[in-house]
Amino acid sequence: MSIYSKIKDNYDVFTKSEQRVAKYCLDNYTEVAGNTLSQLAEKAHCGEATVVRFCKKIGNESYHDFKEELTEETQEHLKSENDSFVTQIYQNLRTSIEYTIQNLDLEQIDEIAQLMNKADIIFCAGVGNSGIPAEACAMRLVRNGKNGIYFKDNHFQSIYLNELKRSDIAILFSASGESNDTIHCAEILKQRKVKTVCVTSSVVSSLAVLCDYCILLKRWLGPLGGGSMIGQITQMYIADLLSTRTGMIDQKTTLKAKETTFDYIIDKMRKERI
């Protein structure tokens, strides 16, 4: 496993000062090896002892060993930069989906799907890039005959939240788990004792600790991580997974809803031709 991957995978177990070192390394991946111990400590705004502890947590005995391994990786990375960007994006996406599948708790997915089937309302929320998978999830649920709800307007979203009951459920999308608007939703829902599911990349994020269930995504940090589009597509995968499993449990309702949608589309097409 590369140093870059080890830093990302261990990010949540680092102390706050070690996370500053990790963030600097991820954001300046190709430049870190050129720093002395004291220079890296200064740039990461921490002490030299913190840097050494950071190195040991990712499997290096000393900062010197860390630099040697990183130098070798950097050279390989610079060489691979000329590779097809098409392949790189595909590999990032594949890695993200595979990580998500490996960390799925299928019993938990079934439990969530059962709750979604019994719910009067399935409220989906997310802002920014996470708003698209939230909206897609609600739309897919409606096509399956469920009462999926999504609001782009945060004001109407807050108003609607106060109408939800214990018999409802909310699916909250946030790649970082630190979106203020989504955290606010979770706080209101917790007060109203509404079951909540978060789709995020950190089980210790502010959002995750407020929710009843957490579906874990791969964390992408730094310029080499693939960015928000990779996380967005992975969230879409979870939205598809939840809506599909919910439909499988109640196949009769799902089939009827799809037939109704199909009949409506055919009728609309006929009218447009006239």
PDB file of C-alpha atoms in Angstrom:
ATOM      1  CA  MET A   1       0.000   0.000   0.000  1.00  0.00           C
ATOM      2  CA  SER A   2       1.290   3.463  -0.913  1.00  0.00           C
ATOM      3  CA  ILE A   3       2.045   6.117   1.686  1.00  0.00           C
ATOM      4  CA  TYR A   4      -0.709   8.246   0.160  1.00  0.00           C
ATOM      5  CA  SER A   5      -3.244   5.432   0.685  1.00  0.00           C
ATOM      6  CA  LYS A   6      -2.007   4.743   4.235  1.00  0.00           C
ATOM      7  CA  ILE A   7      -2.405   8.406   5.155  1.00  0.00           C
ATOM      8  CA  LYS A   8      -5.961   8.498   3.779  1.00  0.00           C
ATOM      9  CA  ASP A   9      -7.014   5.225   5.414  1.00  0.00           C
ATOM     10  CA  ASN A  10      -5.600   6.232   8.823  1.00  0.00           C
ATOM     11  CA  TYR A  11      -6.762   9.847   8.714  1.00  0.00           C
ATOM     12  CA  ASP A  12      -9.494   9.371  11.328  1.00  0.00           C
ATOM     13  CA  VAL A  13      -7.145   7.806  13.891  1.00  0.00           C
ATOM     14  CA  PHE A  14      -4.609  10.654  13.775  1.00  0.00           C
ATOM     15  CA  THR A  15      -4.655  13.285  16.497  1.00  0.00           C
ATOM     16  CA  LYS A  16      -5.608  16.814  15.418  1.00  0.00           C
ATOM     17  CA  SER A  17      -1.960  17.862  15.176  1.00  0.00           C
ATOM     18  CA  GLU A  18      -1.124  14.684  13.217  1.00  0.00           C
ATOM     19  CA  GLN A  19      -4.035  15.424  10.885  1.00  0.00           C
ATOM     20  CA  ARG A  20      -2.369  18.746  10.054  1.00  0.00           C
ATOM     21  CA  VAL A  21       0.728  16.801   8.986  1.00  0.00           C
ATOM     22  CA  ALA A  22      -1.460  14.378   7.009  1.00  0.00           C
ATOM     23  CA  LYS A  23      -3.317  17.192   5.241  1.00  0.00           C
ATOM     24  CA  TYR A  24      -0.062  18.935   4.298  1.00  0.00           C
ATOM     25  CA  CYS A  25       1.335  15.668   2.918  1.00  0.00           C
ATOM     26  CA  LEU A  26      -1.800  14.936   0.904  1.00  0.00           C
ATOM     27  CA  ASP A  27      -2.052  18.478  -0.466  1.00  0.00           C
ATOM     28  CA  ASN A  28       1.670  18.674  -1.288  1.00  0.00           C
ATOM     29  CA  TYR A  29       2.330  15.032  -2.087  1.00  0.00           C
ATOM     30  CA  THR A  30       5.097  15.544  -4.654  1.00  0.00           C
ATOM     31  CA  GLU A  31       6.937  18.160  -2.573  1.00  0.00           C
ATOM     32  CA  VAL A  32       7.000  16.636   0.931  1.00  0.00           C
ATOM     33  CA  ALA A  33      10.106  14.507   0.394  1.00  0.00           C
ATOM     34  CA  GLY A  34      12.170  17.651  -0.204  1.00  0.00           C
ATOM     35  CA  ASN A  35      11.574  18.889   3.360  1.00  0.00           C
ATOM     36  CA  THR A  36      13.693  18.279   6.420  1.00  0.00           C
ATOM     37  CA  LEU A  37      11.981  17.152   9.605  1.00  0.00           C
ATOM     38  CA  SER A  38      11.994  20.683  11.020  1.00  0.00           C
ATOM     39  CA  GLN A  39      10.725  22.171   7.748  1.00  0.00           C
ATOM     40  CA  LEU A  40       7.777  19.776   7.571  1.00  0.00           C
ATOM     41  CA  ALA A  41       6.943  20.432  11.238  1.00  0.00           C
ATOM     42  CA  GLU A  42       6.976  24.174  10.599  1.00  0.00           C
ATOM     43  CA  LYS A  43       4.796  23.937   7.485  1.00  0.00           C
ATOM     44  CA  ALA A  44       2.314  21.645   9.250  1.00  0.00           C
ATOM     45  CA  HIS A  45       2.251  23.952  12.311  1.00  0.00           C
ATOM     46  CA  CYS A  46       3.257  21.285  14.794  1.00  0.00           C
ATOM     47  CA  GLY A  47       6.277  19.949  16.664  1.00  0.00           C
ATOM     48  CA  GLU A  48       8.911  17.583  15.271  1.00  0.00           C
ATOM     49  CA  ALA A  49       7.786  14.869  17.700  1.00  0.00           C
ATOM     50  CA  THR A  50       4.311  14.996  16.134  1.00  0.00           C
ATOM     51  CA  VAL A  51       5.798  14.375  12.682  1.00  0.00           C
ATOM     52  CA  VAL A  52       7.754  11.377  13.985  1.00  0.00           C
ATOM     53  CA  ARG A  53       4.621   9.922  15.640  1.00  0.00           C
ATOM     54  CA  PHE A  54       2.748  10.464  12.387  1.00  0.00           C
ATOM     55  CA  CYS A  55       5.435   8.545  10.455  1.00  0.00           C
ATOM     56  CA  LYS A  56       5.299   5.622  12.885  1.00  0.00           C
ATOM     57  CA  LYS A  57       1.504   5.401  12.678  1.00  0.00           C
ATOM     58  CA  ILE A  58       1.730   4.749   8.935  1.00  0.00           C
ATOM     59  CA  GLY A  59       4.436   2.109   9.354  1.00  0.00           C
ATOM     60  CA  ASN A  60       7.746   4.013   9.094  1.00  0.00           C
ATOM     61  CA  GLU A  61      10.334   3.715  11.869  1.00  0.00           C
ATOM     62  CA  SER A  62      11.665   7.243  11.342  1.00  0.00           C
ATOM     63  CA  TYR A  63      11.209  10.385   9.279  1.00  0.00           C
ATOM     64  CA  HIS A  64      14.218   9.311   7.215  1.00  0.00           C
ATOM     65  CA  ASP A  65      12.479   6.034   6.273  1.00  0.00           C
ATOM     66  CA  PHE A  66       9.321   7.978   5.481  1.00  0.00           C
ATOM     67  CA  LYS A  67      11.236  10.309   3.134  1.00  0.00           C
ATOM     68  CA  GLU A  68      12.976   7.447   1.322  1.00  0.00           C
ATOM     69  CA  GLU A  69       9.730   5.582   0.686  1.00  0.00           C
ATOM     70  CA  LEU A  70       7.929   8.759  -0.334  1.00  0.00           C
ATOM     71  CA  THR A  71      10.737   9.770  -2.725  1.00  0.00           C
ATOM     72  CA  GLU A  72      10.425   6.435  -4.514  1.00  0.00           C
ATOM     73  CA  GLU A  73       6.644   6.759  -4.731  1.00  0.00           C
ATOM     74  CA  THR A  74       6.877  10.336  -5.979  1.00  0.00           C
ATOM     75  CA  GLN A  75       9.169   9.327  -8.817  1.00  0.00           C
ATOM     76  CA  GLU A  76       6.736   6.579  -9.815  1.00  0.00           C
ATOM     77  CA  HIS A  77       3.847   9.027  -9.604  1.00  0.00           C
ATOM     78  CA  LEU A  78       5.538  11.625 -11.786  1.00  0.00           C
ATOM     79  CA  LYS A  79       6.274   8.916 -14.319  1.00  0.00           C
ATOM     80  CA  SER A  80       2.666   7.735 -14.330  1.00  0.00           C
ATOM     81  CA  GLU A  81       1.294  11.264 -14.816  1.00  0.00           C
ATOM     82  CA  ASN A  82       1.664  10.750 -18.554  1.00  0.00           C
ATOM     83  CA  ASP A  83      -0.690   7.782 -18.421  1.00  0.00           C
ATOM     84  CA  SER A  84      -4.155   8.153 -19.858  1.00  0.00           C
ATOM     85  CA  PHE A  85      -6.402  10.335 -17.683  1.00  0.00           C
ATOM     86  CA  VAL A  86      -9.284   8.136 -18.842  1.00  0.00           C
ATOM     87  CA  THR A  87      -7.704   5.123 -17.154  1.00  0.00           C
ATOM     88  CA  GLN A  88      -6.873   7.103 -14.012  1.00  0.00           C
ATOM     89  CA  ILE A  89     -10.452   8.307 -13.562  1.00  0.00           C
ATOM     90  CA  TYR A  90     -11.758   4.783 -14.144  1.00  0.00           C
ATOM     91  CA  GLN A  91      -9.332   3.340 -11.577  1.00  0.00           C
ATOM     92  CA  ASN A  92     -10.322   5.968  -8.987  1.00  0.00           C
ATOM     93  CA  LEU A  93     -13.996   5.251  -9.533  1.00  0.00           C
ATOM     94  CA  ARG A  94     -13.471   1.499  -9.411  1.00  0.00           C
ATOM     95  CA  THR A  95     -11.446   1.801  -6.181  1.00  0.00           C
ATOM     96  CA  SER A  96     -14.149   3.931  -4.608  1.00  0.00           C
ATOM     97  CA  ILE A  97     -16.978   1.537  -5.490  1.00  0.00           C
ATOM     98  CA  GLU A  98     -14.991  -1.535  -4.409  1.00  0.00           C
ATOM     99  CA  TYR A  99     -14.130   0.079  -1.053  1.00  0.00           C
ATOM    100  CA  THR A 100     -17.797   0.915  -0.493  1.00  0.00           C
ATOM    101  CA  ILE A 101     -18.891  -2.649  -1.310  1.00  0.00           C
ATOM    102  CA  GLN A 102     -16.253  -4.162   1.000  1.00  0.00           C
ATOM    103  CA  ASN A 103     -17.478  -2.002   3.884  1.00  0.00           C
ATOM    104  CA  LEU A 104     -21.184  -2.633   3.324  1.00  0.00           C
ATOM    105  CA  ASP A 105     -23.100  -4.313   6.113  1.00  0.00           C
ATOM    106  CA  LEU A 106     -25.758  -6.214   4.150  1.00  0.00           C
ATOM    107  CA  GLU A 107     -27.826  -6.924   7.266  1.00  0.00           C
ATOM    108  CA  GLN A 108     -27.856  -3.197   7.963  1.00  0.00           C
ATOM    109  CA  ILE A 109     -28.885  -2.449   4.348  1.00  0.00           C
ATOM    110  CA  ASP A 110     -31.790  -4.891   4.706  1.00  0.00           C
ATOM    111  CA  GLU A 111     -32.806  -3.314   8.017  1.00  0.00           C
ATOM    112  CA  ILE A 112     -32.755   0.157   6.460  1.00  0.00           C
ATOM    113  CA  ALA A 113     -34.739  -1.073   3.442  1.00  0.00           C
ATOM    114  CA  GLN A 114     -37.379  -2.593   5.738  1.00  0.00           C
ATOM    115  CA  LEU A 115     -37.711   0.740   7.564  1.00  0.00           C
ATOM    116  CA  MET A 116     -37.973   2.570   4.231  1.00  0.00           C
ATOM    117  CA  ASN A 117     -40.768   0.217   3.129  1.00  0.00           C
ATOM    118  CA  LYS A 118     -42.729   0.831   6.332  1.00  0.00           C
ATOM    119  CA  ALA A 119     -42.141   4.596   6.363  1.00  0.00           C
ATOM    120  CA  ASP A 120     -44.904   7.031   5.409  1.00  0.00           C
ATOM    121  CA  ILE A 121     -42.271   9.482   4.137  1.00  0.00           C
ATOM    122  CA  ILE A 122     -38.672   8.898   3.025  1.00  0.00           C
ATOM    123  CA  PHE A 123     -36.950  12.258   3.334  1.00  0.00           C
ATOM    124  CA  CYS A 124     -33.713  12.678   1.329  1.00  0.00           C
ATOM    125  CA  ALA A 125     -31.304  15.538   1.997  1.00  0.00           C
ATOM    126  CA  GLY A 126     -27.930  16.738   0.766  1.00  0.00           C
ATOM    127  CA  VAL A 127     -26.330  20.011  -0.287  1.00  0.00           C
ATOM    128  CA  GLY A 128     -23.865  20.908  -3.041  1.00  0.00           C
ATOM    129  CA  ASN A 129     -22.507  17.835  -4.813  1.00  0.00           C
ATOM    130  CA  SER A 130     -24.347  15.606  -2.342  1.00  0.00           C
ATOM    131  CA  GLY A 131     -27.668  17.167  -3.346  1.00  0.00           C
ATOM    132  CA  ILE A 132     -27.682  15.354  -6.705  1.00  0.00           C
ATOM    133  CA  PRO A 133     -27.603  11.795  -5.261  1.00  0.00           C
ATOM    134  CA  ALA A 134     -30.147  12.855  -2.604  1.00  0.00           C
ATOM    135  CA  GLU A 135     -32.536  14.093  -5.310  1.00  0.00           C
ATOM    136  CA  ALA A 136     -31.893  10.992  -7.444  1.00  0.00           C
ATOM    137  CA  CYS A 137     -32.683   8.754  -4.470  1.00  0.00           C
ATOM    138  CA  ALA A 138     -36.020  10.506  -3.851  1.00  0.00           C
ATOM    139  CA  MET A 139     -36.952  10.344  -7.555  1.00  0.00           C
ATOM    140  CA  ARG A 140     -36.121   6.640  -7.781  1.00  0.00           C
ATOM    141  CA  LEU A 141     -38.225   5.925  -4.692  1.00  0.00           C
ATOM    142  CA  VAL A 142     -41.191   7.778  -6.194  1.00  0.00           C
ATOM    143  CA  ARG A 143     -40.872   5.659  -9.359  1.00  0.00           C
ATOM    144  CA  ASN A 144     -41.028   2.608  -7.077  1.00  0.00           C
ATOM    145  CA  GLY A 145     -44.277   3.821  -5.504  1.00  0.00           C
ATOM    146  CA  LYS A 146     -42.756   5.227  -2.319  1.00  0.00           C
ATOM    147  CA  ASN A 147     -43.222   8.716  -0.896  1.00  0.00           C
ATOM    148  CA  GLY A 148     -39.694  10.024  -1.494  1.00  0.00           C
ATOM    149  CA  ILE A 149     -39.193  13.728  -0.738  1.00  0.00           C
ATOM    150  CA  TYR A 150     -36.348  16.112  -1.582  1.00  0.00           C
ATOM    151  CA  PHE A 151     -36.114  19.926  -1.358  1.00  0.00           C
ATOM    152  CA  LYS A 152     -33.415  22.060  -2.988  1.00  0.00           C
ATOM    153  CA  ASP A 153     -34.487  25.066  -0.946  1.00  0.00           C
ATOM    154  CA  ASN A 154     -33.010  24.821   2.574  1.00  0.00           C
ATOM    155  CA  HIS A 155     -35.786  27.025   3.999  1.00  0.00           C
ATOM    156  CA  PHE A 156     -38.583  24.712   2.841  1.00  0.00           C
ATOM    157  CA  GLN A 157     -36.459  21.750   3.890  1.00  0.00           C
ATOM    158  CA  SER A 158     -36.281  23.036   7.484  1.00  0.00           C
ATOM    159  CA  ILE A 159     -40.023  23.674   7.546  1.00  0.00           C
ATOM    160  CA  TYR A 160     -40.811  20.191   6.248  1.00  0.00           C
ATOM    161  CA  LEU A 161     -38.464  18.525   8.727  1.00  0.00           C
ATOM    162  CA  ASN A 162     -40.686  19.659  11.570  1.00  0.00           C
ATOM    163  CA  GLU A 163     -43.610  17.779  10.021  1.00  0.00           C
ATOM    164  CA  LEU A 164     -41.860  14.396  10.042  1.00  0.00           C
ATOM    165  CA  LYS A 165     -42.920  11.707  12.516  1.00  0.00           C
ATOM    166  CA  ARG A 166     -41.384   8.615  14.112  1.00  0.00           C
ATOM    167  CA  SER A 167     -42.927   6.510  11.356  1.00  0.00           C
ATOM    168  CA  ASP A 168     -40.780   8.334   8.761  1.00  0.00           C
ATOM    169  CA  ILE A 169     -37.113   7.923   7.841  1.00  0.00           C
ATOM    170  CA  ALA A 170     -34.435  10.260   6.457  1.00  0.00           C
ATOM    171  CA  ILE A 171     -31.485   9.487   4.163  1.00  0.00           C
ATOM    172  CA  LEU A 172     -28.783  12.158   4.566  1.00  0.00           C
ATOM    173  CA  PHE A 173     -25.976  12.472   2.009  1.00  0.00           C
ATOM    174  CA  SER A 174     -22.704  14.256   2.866  1.00  0.00           C
ATOM    175  CA  ALA A 175     -19.327  13.072   1.586  1.00  0.00           C
ATOM    176  CA  SER A 176     -17.440  14.866   4.367  1.00  0.00           C
ATOM    177  CA  GLY A 177     -20.060  14.457   7.073  1.00  0.00           C
ATOM    178  CA  GLU A 178     -19.444  18.072   8.052  1.00  0.00           C
ATOM    179  CA  SER A 179     -22.006  19.975   5.949  1.00  0.00           C
ATOM    180  CA  ASN A 180     -23.680  22.469   8.293  1.00  0.00           C
ATOM    181  CA  ASP A 181     -27.105  22.303   6.624  1.00  0.00           C
ATOM    182  CA  THR A 182     -27.177  18.500   6.659  1.00  0.00           C
ATOM    183  CA  ILE A 183     -25.974  18.373  10.266  1.00  0.00           C
ATOM    184  CA  HIS A 184     -28.779  20.806  11.155  1.00  0.00           C
ATOM    185  CA  CYS A 185     -31.264  18.388   9.524  1.00  0.00           C
ATOM    186  CA  ALA A 186     -29.892  15.498  11.586  1.00  0.00           C
ATOM    187  CA  GLU A 187     -30.195  17.508  14.815  1.00  0.00           C
ATOM    188  CA  ILE A 188     -33.862  18.320  14.160  1.00  0.00           C
ATOM    189  CA  LEU A 189     -34.618  14.725  13.168  1.00  0.00           C
ATOM    190  CA  LYS A 190     -32.933  13.396  16.307  1.00  0.00           C
ATOM    191  CA  GLN A 191     -35.102  15.661  18.436  1.00  0.00           C
ATOM    192  CA  ARG A 192     -38.195  14.394  16.631  1.00  0.00           C
ATOM    193  CA  LYS A 193     -37.008  10.773  17.051  1.00  0.00           C
ATOM    194  CA  VAL A 194     -37.061  10.137  13.295  1.00  0.00           C
ATOM    195  CA  LYS A 195     -34.776   7.312  12.101  1.00  0.00           C
ATOM    196  CA  THR A 196     -31.798   8.639  10.149  1.00  0.00           C
ATOM    197  CA  VAL A 197     -29.303   7.090   7.723  1.00  0.00           C
ATOM    198  CA  CYS A 198     -26.167   8.980   6.697  1.00  0.00           C
ATOM    199  CA  VAL A 199     -24.075   8.286   3.587  1.00  0.00           C
ATOM    200  CA  THR A 200     -20.619   9.683   4.348  1.00  0.00           C
ATOM    201  CA  SER A 201     -16.887   8.974   4.373  1.00  0.00           C
ATOM    202  CA  SER A 202     -16.250   9.140   8.116  1.00  0.00           C
ATOM    203  CA  VAL A 203     -17.899   7.224  10.960  1.00  0.00           C
ATOM    204  CA  VAL A 204     -16.637   9.844  13.432  1.00  0.00           C
ATOM    205  CA  SER A 205     -17.918  12.870  11.490  1.00  0.00           C
ATOM    206  CA  SER A 206     -20.370  15.288  13.096  1.00  0.00           C
ATOM    207  CA  LEU A 207     -23.173  13.888  10.923  1.00  0.00           C
ATOM    208  CA  ALA A 208     -22.418  10.211  11.568  1.00  0.00           C
ATOM    209  CA  VAL A 209     -22.526  10.542  15.364  1.00  0.00           C
ATOM    210  CA  LEU A 210     -26.041  12.016  15.121  1.00  0.00           C
ATOM    211  CA  CYS A 211     -27.488   9.300  12.858  1.00  0.00           C
ATOM    212  CA  ASP A 212     -28.882   5.854  13.635  1.00  0.00           C
ATOM    213  CA  TYR A 213     -27.174   4.206  10.647  1.00  0.00           C
ATOM    214  CA  CYS A 214     -24.018   5.026   8.692  1.00  0.00           C
ATOM    215  CA  ILE A 215     -23.121   3.800   5.196  1.00  0.00           C
ATOM    216  CA  LEU A 216     -19.417   4.373   4.653  1.00  0.00           C
ATOM    217  CA  LEU A 217     -17.841   5.796   1.480  1.00  0.00           C
ATOM    218  CA  LYS A 218     -14.157   5.986   0.603  1.00  0.00           C
ATOM    219  CA  ARG A 219     -12.532   9.235   1.719  1.00  0.00           C
ATOM    220  CA  TRP A 220     -10.945  11.239  -1.092  1.00  0.00           C
ATOM    221  CA  LEU A 221      -8.543  13.991  -0.045  1.00  0.00           C
ATOM    222  CA  GLY A 222      -6.056  16.162  -1.876  1.00  0.00           C
ATOM    223  CA  PRO A 223      -5.619  16.934  -5.596  1.00  0.00           C
ATOM    224  CA  LEU A 224      -4.825  13.339  -6.546  1.00  0.00           C
ATOM    225  CA  GLY A 225      -7.912  11.857  -4.968  1.00  0.00           C
ATOM    226  CA  GLY A 226     -10.360  12.221  -7.811  1.00  0.00           C
ATOM    227  CA  GLY A 227     -12.329  15.000  -6.158  1.00  0.00           C
ATOM    228  CA  SER A 228     -16.014  15.347  -5.490  1.00  0.00           C
ATOM    229  CA  MET A 229     -17.213  13.717  -8.747  1.00  0.00           C
ATOM    230  CA  ILE A 230     -15.897  10.330  -7.598  1.00  0.00           C
ATOM    231  CA  GLY A 231     -17.612  10.733  -4.235  1.00  0.00           C
ATOM    232  CA  GLN A 232     -20.801  11.907  -5.949  1.00  0.00           C
ATOM    233  CA  ILE A 233     -20.955   8.856  -8.226  1.00  0.00           C
ATOM    234  CA  THR A 234     -20.344   6.550  -5.246  1.00  0.00           C
ATOM    235  CA  GLN A 235     -23.219   8.229  -3.390  1.00  0.00           C
ATOM    236  CA  MET A 236     -25.388   7.636  -6.475  1.00  0.00           C
ATOM    237  CA  TYR A 237     -24.464   3.953  -6.210  1.00  0.00           C
ATOM    238  CA  ILE A 238     -25.717   3.889  -2.597  1.00  0.00           C
ATOM    239  CA  ALA A 239     -28.909   5.715  -3.613  1.00  0.00           C
ATOM    240  CA  ASP A 240     -29.503   3.061  -6.289  1.00  0.00           C
ATOM    241  CA  LEU A 241     -28.673   0.272  -3.837  1.00  0.00           C
ATOM    242  CA  LEU A 242     -31.165   1.465  -1.194  1.00  0.00           C
ATOM    243  CA  SER A 243     -33.985   2.182  -3.641  1.00  0.00           C
ATOM    244  CA  THR A 244     -33.464  -1.138  -5.453  1.00  0.00           C
ATOM    245  CA  ARG A 245     -33.427  -3.181  -2.232  1.00  0.00           C
ATOM    246  CA  THR A 246     -36.545  -1.370  -1.020  1.00  0.00           C
ATOM    247  CA  GLY A 247     -38.287  -2.228  -4.294  1.00  0.00           C
ATOM    248  CA  MET A 248     -37.226  -5.878  -4.058  1.00  0.00           C
ATOM    249  CA  ILE A 249     -38.882  -6.212  -0.650  1.00  0.00           C
ATOM    250  CA  ASP A 250     -42.209  -4.791  -1.861  1.00  0.00           C
ATOM    251  CA  GLN A 251     -42.244  -6.028  -5.463  1.00  0.00           C
ATOM    252  CA  LYS A 252     -46.020  -5.711  -5.875  1.00  0.00           C
ATOM    253  CA  THR A 253     -46.047  -1.952  -5.133  1.00  0.00           C
ATOM    254  CA  THR A 254     -42.912  -1.401  -7.215  1.00  0.00           C
ATOM    255  CA  LEU A 255     -44.323  -3.220 -10.246  1.00  0.00           C
ATOM    256  CA  LYS A 256     -47.636  -1.378 -10.034  1.00  0.00           C
ATOM    257  CA  ALA A 257     -45.865   1.996  -9.783  1.00  0.00           C
ATOM    258  CA  LYS A 258     -43.662   1.229 -12.789  1.00  0.00           C
ATOM    259  CA  GLU A 259     -46.672   0.129 -14.845  1.00  0.00           C
ATOM    260  CA  THR A 260     -48.484   3.359 -13.940  1.00  0.00           C
ATOM    261  CA  THR A 261     -45.441   5.413 -14.941  1.00  0.00           C
ATOM    262  CA  PHE A 262     -45.104   3.503 -18.206  1.00  0.00           C
ATOM    263  CA  ASP A 263     -48.801   3.990 -19.057  1.00  0.00           C
ATOM    264  CA  TYR A 264     -48.536   7.719 -18.309  1.00  0.00           C
ATOM    265  CA  ILE A 265     -45.477   8.146 -20.552  1.00  0.00           C
ATOM    266  CA  ILE A 266     -47.115   6.242 -23.454  1.00  0.00           C
ATOM    267  CA  ASP A 267     -50.294   8.312 -23.087  1.00  0.00           C
ATOM    268  CA  LYS A 268     -48.293  11.547 -23.030  1.00  0.00           C
ATOM    269  CA  MET A 269     -46.354  10.540 -26.143  1.00  0.00           C
ATOM    270  CA  ARG A 270     -49.589   9.776 -27.994  1.00  0.00           C
ATOM    271  CA  LYS A 271     -51.084  13.146 -27.084  1.00  0.00           C
ATOM    272  CA  GLU A 272     -47.956  14.975 -28.237  1.00  0.00           C
ATOM    273  CA  ARG A 273     -48.216  13.320 -31.655  1.00  0.00           C
ATOM    274  CA  ILE A 274     -51.791  14.483 -32.133  1.00  0.00           C
TER     275      ILE A 274
END
